């Protein structure tokens, strides 16, 4: 994985407003922003939705004149020490050019009432639906869902090729437009805004927090940004694929406390997708299982590798992923049923001890029998 160096003066279609005020009209004191509020050259039209990271608005940009989406990051998400990184990585995000990734036109930060408000001006996706909702509403069959998901993997692979990890892949960030084209939003935004657990835990919207935790890889909970790589996105893609195919999430943590939800994702094995989707082909279930490995070294190394295996499945070719062996299966079974595994292990140890004891008793008894037999033969003689 590599990061591209970018000349800030290069023409890449992205403008950066810097860390100073824009001379735009003052933001109103209440959220959401009211229609007519200006952020740079964009006028807010209407509020669209709110998420764990921020609020999304429809906006109208002046030059060029076009409808855009404006993502206003929650106040405080961007720490002062991250401002320089935000600027650098925002330029890199602007280099992403793929039909499956929503374009970022401009970014900026503005200080208002002792708050720093970072924002992104992005491509507006008409009639956008989360990928899972789109598949349900259009009653897509398994093959159609896999084909749609391959397009998602291609888009993620493009970002990976540019050295950018998304870090927050979930249906809410994988939208499908009116023409059936997937569009990934917020690519790399979590990184440029001090994302991951620190991002989600600072907000009080438990629904958004738990929703994000469902798709986070186990290593993301450690809080070490250096431990997060392309395989973290592969895990999140695996959760989305699981949901697409089984029409349910691998973990039932919606009503769990946040700390317990995190523990479940980190320590317990999800139910096999083969049990959740009974008619699912074995190869497809194997691909999903490989994505969801707790040990990231056992996952696909990138979204491109996952996409390639999905292609093999669709063409009827042998896939690279292989079902877990007997030992791996026993380890996962023990992890899923720890109490039962501990009980079984205790019983097994007891049986071994008993077997050894019985064997020793039998050896001693045989030895005594041989001694007695020898003594009797000597007496007869």
PDB file of N, CA, C and O in Angstrom, residues 80-124:
ATOM      1  N   UNK A  80      -7.396  19.716  16.774  1.00  0.00           N
ATOM      2  CA  UNK A  80      -6.491  20.733  16.238  1.00  0.00           C
ATOM      3  C   UNK A  80      -5.210  20.148  15.666  1.00  0.00           C
ATOM      4  O   UNK A  80      -4.702  20.620  14.652  1.00  0.00           O
ATOM      5  N   UNK A  81      -4.702  19.069  16.293  1.00  0.00           N
ATOM      6  CA  UNK A  81      -3.455  18.476  15.810  1.00  0.00           C
ATOM      7  C   UNK A  81      -3.629  17.749  14.485  1.00  0.00           C
ATOM      8  O   UNK A  81      -2.650  17.428  13.821  1.00  0.00           O
ATOM      9  N   UNK A  82      -4.887  17.462  14.119  1.00  0.00           N
ATOM     10  CA  UNK A  82      -5.140  16.723  12.876  1.00  0.00           C
ATOM     11  C   UNK A  82      -5.419  17.641  11.695  1.00  0.00           C
ATOM     12  O   UNK A  82      -5.658  17.160  10.592  1.00  0.00           O
ATOM     13  N   UNK A  83      -5.380  18.963  11.896  1.00  0.00           N
ATOM     14  CA  UNK A  83      -5.746  19.894  10.819  1.00  0.00           C
ATOM     15  C   UNK A  83      -4.832  19.744   9.606  1.00  0.00           C
ATOM     16  O   UNK A  83      -5.292  19.720   8.455  1.00  0.00           O
ATOM     17  N   UNK A  84      -3.523  19.628   9.845  1.00  0.00           N
ATOM     18  CA  UNK A  84      -2.597  19.507   8.718  1.00  0.00           C
ATOM     19  C   UNK A  84      -2.821  18.202   7.973  1.00  0.00           C
ATOM     20  O   UNK A  84      -2.802  18.167   6.739  1.00  0.00           O
ATOM     21  N   UNK A  85      -3.056  17.123   8.715  1.00  0.00           N
ATOM     22  CA  UNK A  85      -3.326  15.848   8.066  1.00  0.00           C
ATOM     23  C   UNK A  85      -4.628  15.893   7.285  1.00  0.00           C
ATOM     24  O   UNK A  85      -4.739  15.322   6.199  1.00  0.00           O
ATOM     25  N   UNK A  86      -5.614  16.578   7.838  1.00  0.00           N
ATOM     26  CA  UNK A  86      -6.906  16.722   7.156  1.00  0.00           C
ATOM     27  C   UNK A  86      -6.702  17.372   5.788  1.00  0.00           C
ATOM     28  O   UNK A  86      -7.234  16.910   4.777  1.00  0.00           O
ATOM     29  N   UNK A  87      -5.921  18.421   5.737  1.00  0.00           N
ATOM     30  CA  UNK A  87      -5.675  19.115   4.474  1.00  0.00           C
ATOM     31  C   UNK A  87      -4.956  18.212   3.481  1.00  0.00           C
ATOM     32  O   UNK A  87      -5.354  18.104   2.317  1.00  0.00           O
ATOM     33  N   UNK A  88      -3.909  17.529   3.950  1.00  0.00           N
ATOM     34  CA  UNK A  88      -3.133  16.681   3.056  1.00  0.00           C
ATOM     35  C   UNK A  88      -3.980  15.535   2.505  1.00  0.00           C
ATOM     36  O   UNK A  88      -3.994  15.271   1.299  1.00  0.00           O
ATOM     37  N   UNK A  89      -4.704  14.841   3.397  1.00  0.00           N
ATOM     38  CA  UNK A  89      -5.450  13.685   2.959  1.00  0.00           C
ATOM     39  C   UNK A  89      -6.685  14.075   2.163  1.00  0.00           C
ATOM     40  O   UNK A  89      -7.148  13.304   1.322  1.00  0.00           O
ATOM     41  N   UNK A  90      -7.223  15.267   2.397  1.00  0.00           N
ATOM     42  CA  UNK A  90      -8.352  15.727   1.591  1.00  0.00           C
ATOM     43  C   UNK A  90      -7.921  15.883   0.134  1.00  0.00           C
ATOM     44  O   UNK A  90      -8.681  15.572  -0.788  1.00  0.00           O
ATOM     45  N   UNK A  91      -6.694  16.346  -0.081  1.00  0.00           N
ATOM     46  CA  UNK A  91      -6.178  16.442  -1.449  1.00  0.00           C
ATOM     47  C   UNK A  91      -6.080  15.052  -2.083  1.00  0.00           C
ATOM     48  O   UNK A  91      -6.420  14.853  -3.252  1.00  0.00           O
ATOM     49  N   UNK A  92      -5.615  14.069  -1.306  1.00  0.00           N
ATOM     50  CA  UNK A  92      -5.490  12.714  -1.827  1.00  0.00           C
ATOM     51  C   UNK A  92      -6.863  12.152  -2.180  1.00  0.00           C
ATOM     52  O   UNK A  92      -7.043  11.513  -3.218  1.00  0.00           O
ATOM     53  N   UNK A  93      -7.858  12.397  -1.326  1.00  0.00           N
ATOM     54  CA  UNK A  93      -9.211  11.918  -1.600  1.00  0.00           C
ATOM     55  C   UNK A  93      -9.729  12.500  -2.911  1.00  0.00           C
ATOM     56  O   UNK A  93     -10.476  11.849  -3.634  1.00  0.00           O
ATOM     57  N   UNK A  94      -9.333  13.730  -3.200  1.00  0.00           N
ATOM     58  CA  UNK A  94      -9.775  14.353  -4.441  1.00  0.00           C
ATOM     59  C   UNK A  94      -9.220  13.687  -5.674  1.00  0.00           C
ATOM     60  O   UNK A  94      -9.723  13.910  -6.784  1.00  0.00           O
ATOM     61  N   UNK A  95      -8.185  12.866  -5.516  1.00  0.00           N
ATOM     62  CA  UNK A  95      -7.596  12.172  -6.659  1.00  0.00           C
ATOM     63  C   UNK A  95      -8.356  10.912  -7.037  1.00  0.00           C
ATOM     64  O   UNK A  95      -8.091  10.324  -8.078  1.00  0.00           O
ATOM     65  N   UNK A  96      -9.266  10.477  -6.186  1.00  0.00           N
ATOM     66  CA  UNK A  96     -10.034   9.272  -6.502  1.00  0.00           C
ATOM     67  C   UNK A  96     -10.968   9.564  -7.677  1.00  0.00           C
ATOM     68  O   UNK A  96     -11.793  10.468  -7.625  1.00  0.00           O
ATOM     69  N   UNK A  97     -10.822   8.792  -8.711  1.00  0.00           N
ATOM     70  CA  UNK A  97     -11.624   8.998  -9.913  1.00  0.00           C
ATOM     71  C   UNK A  97     -12.131   7.644 -10.396  1.00  0.00           C
ATOM     72  O   UNK A  97     -11.461   6.929 -11.139  1.00  0.00           O
ATOM     73  N   UNK A  98     -13.308   7.287  -9.931  1.00  0.00           N
ATOM     74  CA  UNK A  98     -13.892   5.994 -10.275  1.00  0.00           C
ATOM     75  C   UNK A  98     -15.406   6.147 -10.285  1.00  0.00           C
ATOM     76  O   UNK A  98     -15.965   6.837  -9.417  1.00  0.00           O
ATOM     77  N   UNK A  99     -16.085   5.523 -11.246  1.00  0.00           N
ATOM     78  CA  UNK A  99     -17.555   5.670 -11.289  1.00  0.00           C
ATOM     79  C   UNK A  99     -18.260   5.142 -10.056  1.00  0.00           C
ATOM     80  O   UNK A  99     -19.401   5.515  -9.788  1.00  0.00           O
ATOM     81  N   UNK A 100     -17.584   4.286  -9.277  1.00  0.00           N
ATOM     82  CA  UNK A 100     -18.198   3.734  -8.085  1.00  0.00           C
ATOM     83  C   UNK A 100     -17.883   4.492  -6.815  1.00  0.00           C
ATOM     84  O   UNK A 100     -18.256   4.050  -5.732  1.00  0.00           O
ATOM     85  N   UNK A 101     -17.175   5.630  -6.933  1.00  0.00           N
ATOM     86  CA  UNK A 101     -16.836   6.445  -5.770  1.00  0.00           C
ATOM     87  C   UNK A 101     -17.374   7.854  -5.984  1.00  0.00           C
ATOM     88  O   UNK A 101     -17.103   8.475  -7.017  1.00  0.00           O
ATOM     89  N   UNK A 102     -18.156   8.332  -5.026  1.00  0.00           N
ATOM     90  CA  UNK A 102     -18.698   9.690  -5.126  1.00  0.00           C
ATOM     91  C   UNK A 102     -17.540  10.689  -5.095  1.00  0.00           C
ATOM     92  O   UNK A 102     -16.683  10.636  -4.210  1.00  0.00           O
ATOM     93  N   UNK A 103     -17.526  11.588  -6.058  1.00  0.00           N
ATOM     94  CA  UNK A 103     -16.434  12.558  -6.159  1.00  0.00           C
ATOM     95  C   UNK A 103     -16.515  13.592  -5.027  1.00  0.00           C
ATOM     96  O   UNK A 103     -17.593  13.988  -4.600  1.00  0.00           O
ATOM     97  N   UNK A 104     -15.352  14.004  -4.561  1.00  0.00           N
ATOM     98  CA  UNK A 104     -15.256  15.115  -3.608  1.00  0.00           C
ATOM     99  C   UNK A 104     -14.775  16.330  -4.389  1.00  0.00           C
ATOM    100  O   UNK A 104     -13.693  16.331  -4.974  1.00  0.00           O
ATOM    101  N   UNK A 105     -15.596  17.388  -4.399  1.00  0.00           N
ATOM    102  CA  UNK A 105     -15.271  18.586  -5.172  1.00  0.00           C
ATOM    103  C   UNK A 105     -14.442  19.577  -4.372  1.00  0.00           C
ATOM    104  O   UNK A 105     -13.541  20.218  -4.910  1.00  0.00           O
ATOM    105  N   UNK A 106     -14.753  19.735  -3.122  1.00  0.00           N
ATOM    106  CA  UNK A 106     -14.006  20.687  -2.307  1.00  0.00           C
ATOM    107  C   UNK A 106     -14.167  20.337  -0.845  1.00  0.00           C
ATOM    108  O   UNK A 106     -15.110  19.637  -0.457  1.00  0.00           O
ATOM    109  N   UNK A 107     -13.224  20.807  -0.045  1.00  0.00           N
ATOM    110  CA  UNK A 107     -13.280  20.586   1.394  1.00  0.00           C
ATOM    111  C   UNK A 107     -12.870  21.873   2.089  1.00  0.00           C
ATOM    112  O   UNK A 107     -12.215  22.740   1.502  1.00  0.00           O
ATOM    113  N   UNK A 108     -13.272  21.992   3.323  1.00  0.00           N
ATOM    114  CA  UNK A 108     -12.884  23.193   4.064  1.00  0.00           C
ATOM    115  C   UNK A 108     -13.210  23.066   5.528  1.00  0.00           C
ATOM    116  O   UNK A 108     -13.876  22.120   5.963  1.00  0.00           O
ATOM    117  N   UNK A 109     -12.715  24.007   6.296  1.00  0.00           N
ATOM    118  CA  UNK A 109     -13.021  24.079   7.718  1.00  0.00           C
ATOM    119  C   UNK A 109     -13.274  25.532   8.062  1.00  0.00           C
ATOM    120  O   UNK A 109     -12.598  26.428   7.553  1.00  0.00           O
ATOM    121  N   UNK A 110     -14.242  25.738   8.918  1.00  0.00           N
ATOM    122  CA  UNK A 110     -14.560  27.096   9.327  1.00  0.00           C
ATOM    123  C   UNK A 110     -14.783  27.158  10.834  1.00  0.00           C
ATOM    124  O   UNK A 110     -15.442  26.295  11.410  1.00  0.00           O
ATOM    125  N   UNK A 111     -14.210  28.150  11.469  1.00  0.00           N
ATOM    126  CA  UNK A 111     -14.379  28.356  12.907  1.00  0.00           C
ATOM    127  C   UNK A 111     -15.602  29.235  13.138  1.00  0.00           C
ATOM    128  O   UNK A 111     -15.656  30.375  12.663  1.00  0.00           O
ATOM    129  N   UNK A 112     -16.561  28.704  13.869  1.00  0.00           N
ATOM    130  CA  UNK A 112     -17.783  29.436  14.172  1.00  0.00           C
ATOM    131  C   UNK A 112     -18.110  29.198  15.646  1.00  0.00           C
ATOM    132  O   UNK A 112     -18.267  28.057  16.082  1.00  0.00           O
ATOM    133  N   UNK A 113     -18.207  30.281  16.406  1.00  0.00           N
ATOM    134  CA  UNK A 113     -18.586  30.210  17.817  1.00  0.00           C
ATOM    135  C   UNK A 113     -17.726  29.189  18.571  1.00  0.00           C
ATOM    136  O   UNK A 113     -18.233  28.294  19.254  1.00  0.00           O
ATOM    137  N   UNK A 114     -16.411  29.332  18.411  1.00  0.00           N
ATOM    138  CA  UNK A 114     -15.441  28.482  19.100  1.00  0.00           C
ATOM    139  C   UNK A 114     -15.535  27.023  18.699  1.00  0.00           C
ATOM    140  O   UNK A 114     -15.092  26.132  19.433  1.00  0.00           O
ATOM    141  N   UNK A 115     -16.119  26.748  17.537  1.00  0.00           N
ATOM    142  CA  UNK A 115     -16.195  25.378  17.037  1.00  0.00           C
ATOM    143  C   UNK A 115     -15.578  25.323  15.651  1.00  0.00           C
ATOM    144  O   UNK A 115     -15.737  26.240  14.854  1.00  0.00           O
ATOM    145  N   UNK A 116     -14.873  24.229  15.377  1.00  0.00           N
ATOM    146  CA  UNK A 116     -14.334  24.002  14.038  1.00  0.00           C
ATOM    147  C   UNK A 116     -15.286  23.090  13.285  1.00  0.00           C
ATOM    148  O   UNK A 116     -15.583  21.987  13.757  1.00  0.00           O
ATOM    149  N   UNK A 117     -15.758  23.562  12.156  1.00  0.00           N
ATOM    150  CA  UNK A 117     -16.721  22.800  11.366  1.00  0.00           C
ATOM    151  C   UNK A 117     -16.079  22.370  10.047  1.00  0.00           C
ATOM    152  O   UNK A 117     -16.064  23.131   9.080  1.00  0.00           O
ATOM    153  N   UNK A 118     -15.524  21.164  10.001  1.00  0.00           N
ATOM    154  CA  UNK A 118     -15.010  20.659   8.730  1.00  0.00           C
ATOM    155  C   UNK A 118     -16.183  20.243   7.843  1.00  0.00           C
ATOM    156  O   UNK A 118     -17.198  19.750   8.337  1.00  0.00           O
ATOM    157  N   UNK A 119     -16.022  20.405   6.543  1.00  0.00           N
ATOM    158  CA  UNK A 119     -17.081  19.962   5.644  1.00  0.00           C
ATOM    159  C   UNK A 119     -16.504  19.505   4.318  1.00  0.00           C
ATOM    160  O   UNK A 119     -15.413  19.910   3.908  1.00  0.00           O
ATOM    161  N   UNK A 120     -17.244  18.628   3.662  1.00  0.00           N
ATOM    162  CA  UNK A 120     -16.901  18.118   2.338  1.00  0.00           C
ATOM    163  C   UNK A 120     -18.040  18.470   1.380  1.00  0.00           C
ATOM    164  O   UNK A 120     -19.212  18.299   1.714  1.00  0.00           O
ATOM    165  N   UNK A 121     -17.698  18.938   0.210  1.00  0.00           N
ATOM    166  CA  UNK A 121     -18.672  19.156  -0.858  1.00  0.00           C
ATOM    167  C   UNK A 121     -18.485  18.020  -1.850  1.00  0.00           C
ATOM    168  O   UNK A 121     -17.417  17.868  -2.451  1.00  0.00           O
ATOM    169  N   UNK A 122     -19.518  17.193  -1.996  1.00  0.00           N
ATOM    170  CA  UNK A 122     -19.395  15.951  -2.756  1.00  0.00           C
ATOM    171  C   UNK A 122     -20.432  15.871  -3.866  1.00  0.00           C
ATOM    172  O   UNK A 122     -21.375  16.659  -3.929  1.00  0.00           O
ATOM    173  N   UNK A 123     -20.233  14.875  -4.693  1.00  0.00           N
ATOM    174  CA  UNK A 123     -21.181  14.556  -5.755  1.00  0.00           C
ATOM    175  C   UNK A 123     -22.538  14.208  -5.140  1.00  0.00           C
ATOM    176  O   UNK A 123     -22.619  13.456  -4.171  1.00  0.00           O
ATOM    177  N   UNK A 124     -23.593  14.758  -5.705  1.00  0.00           N
ATOM    178  CA  UNK A 124     -24.952  14.467  -5.238  1.00  0.00           C
ATOM    179  C   UNK A 124     -25.470  13.239  -5.977  1.00  0.00           C
ATOM    180  O   UNK A 124     -25.454  13.186  -7.211  1.00  0.00           O
TER     181      UNK A 124
END
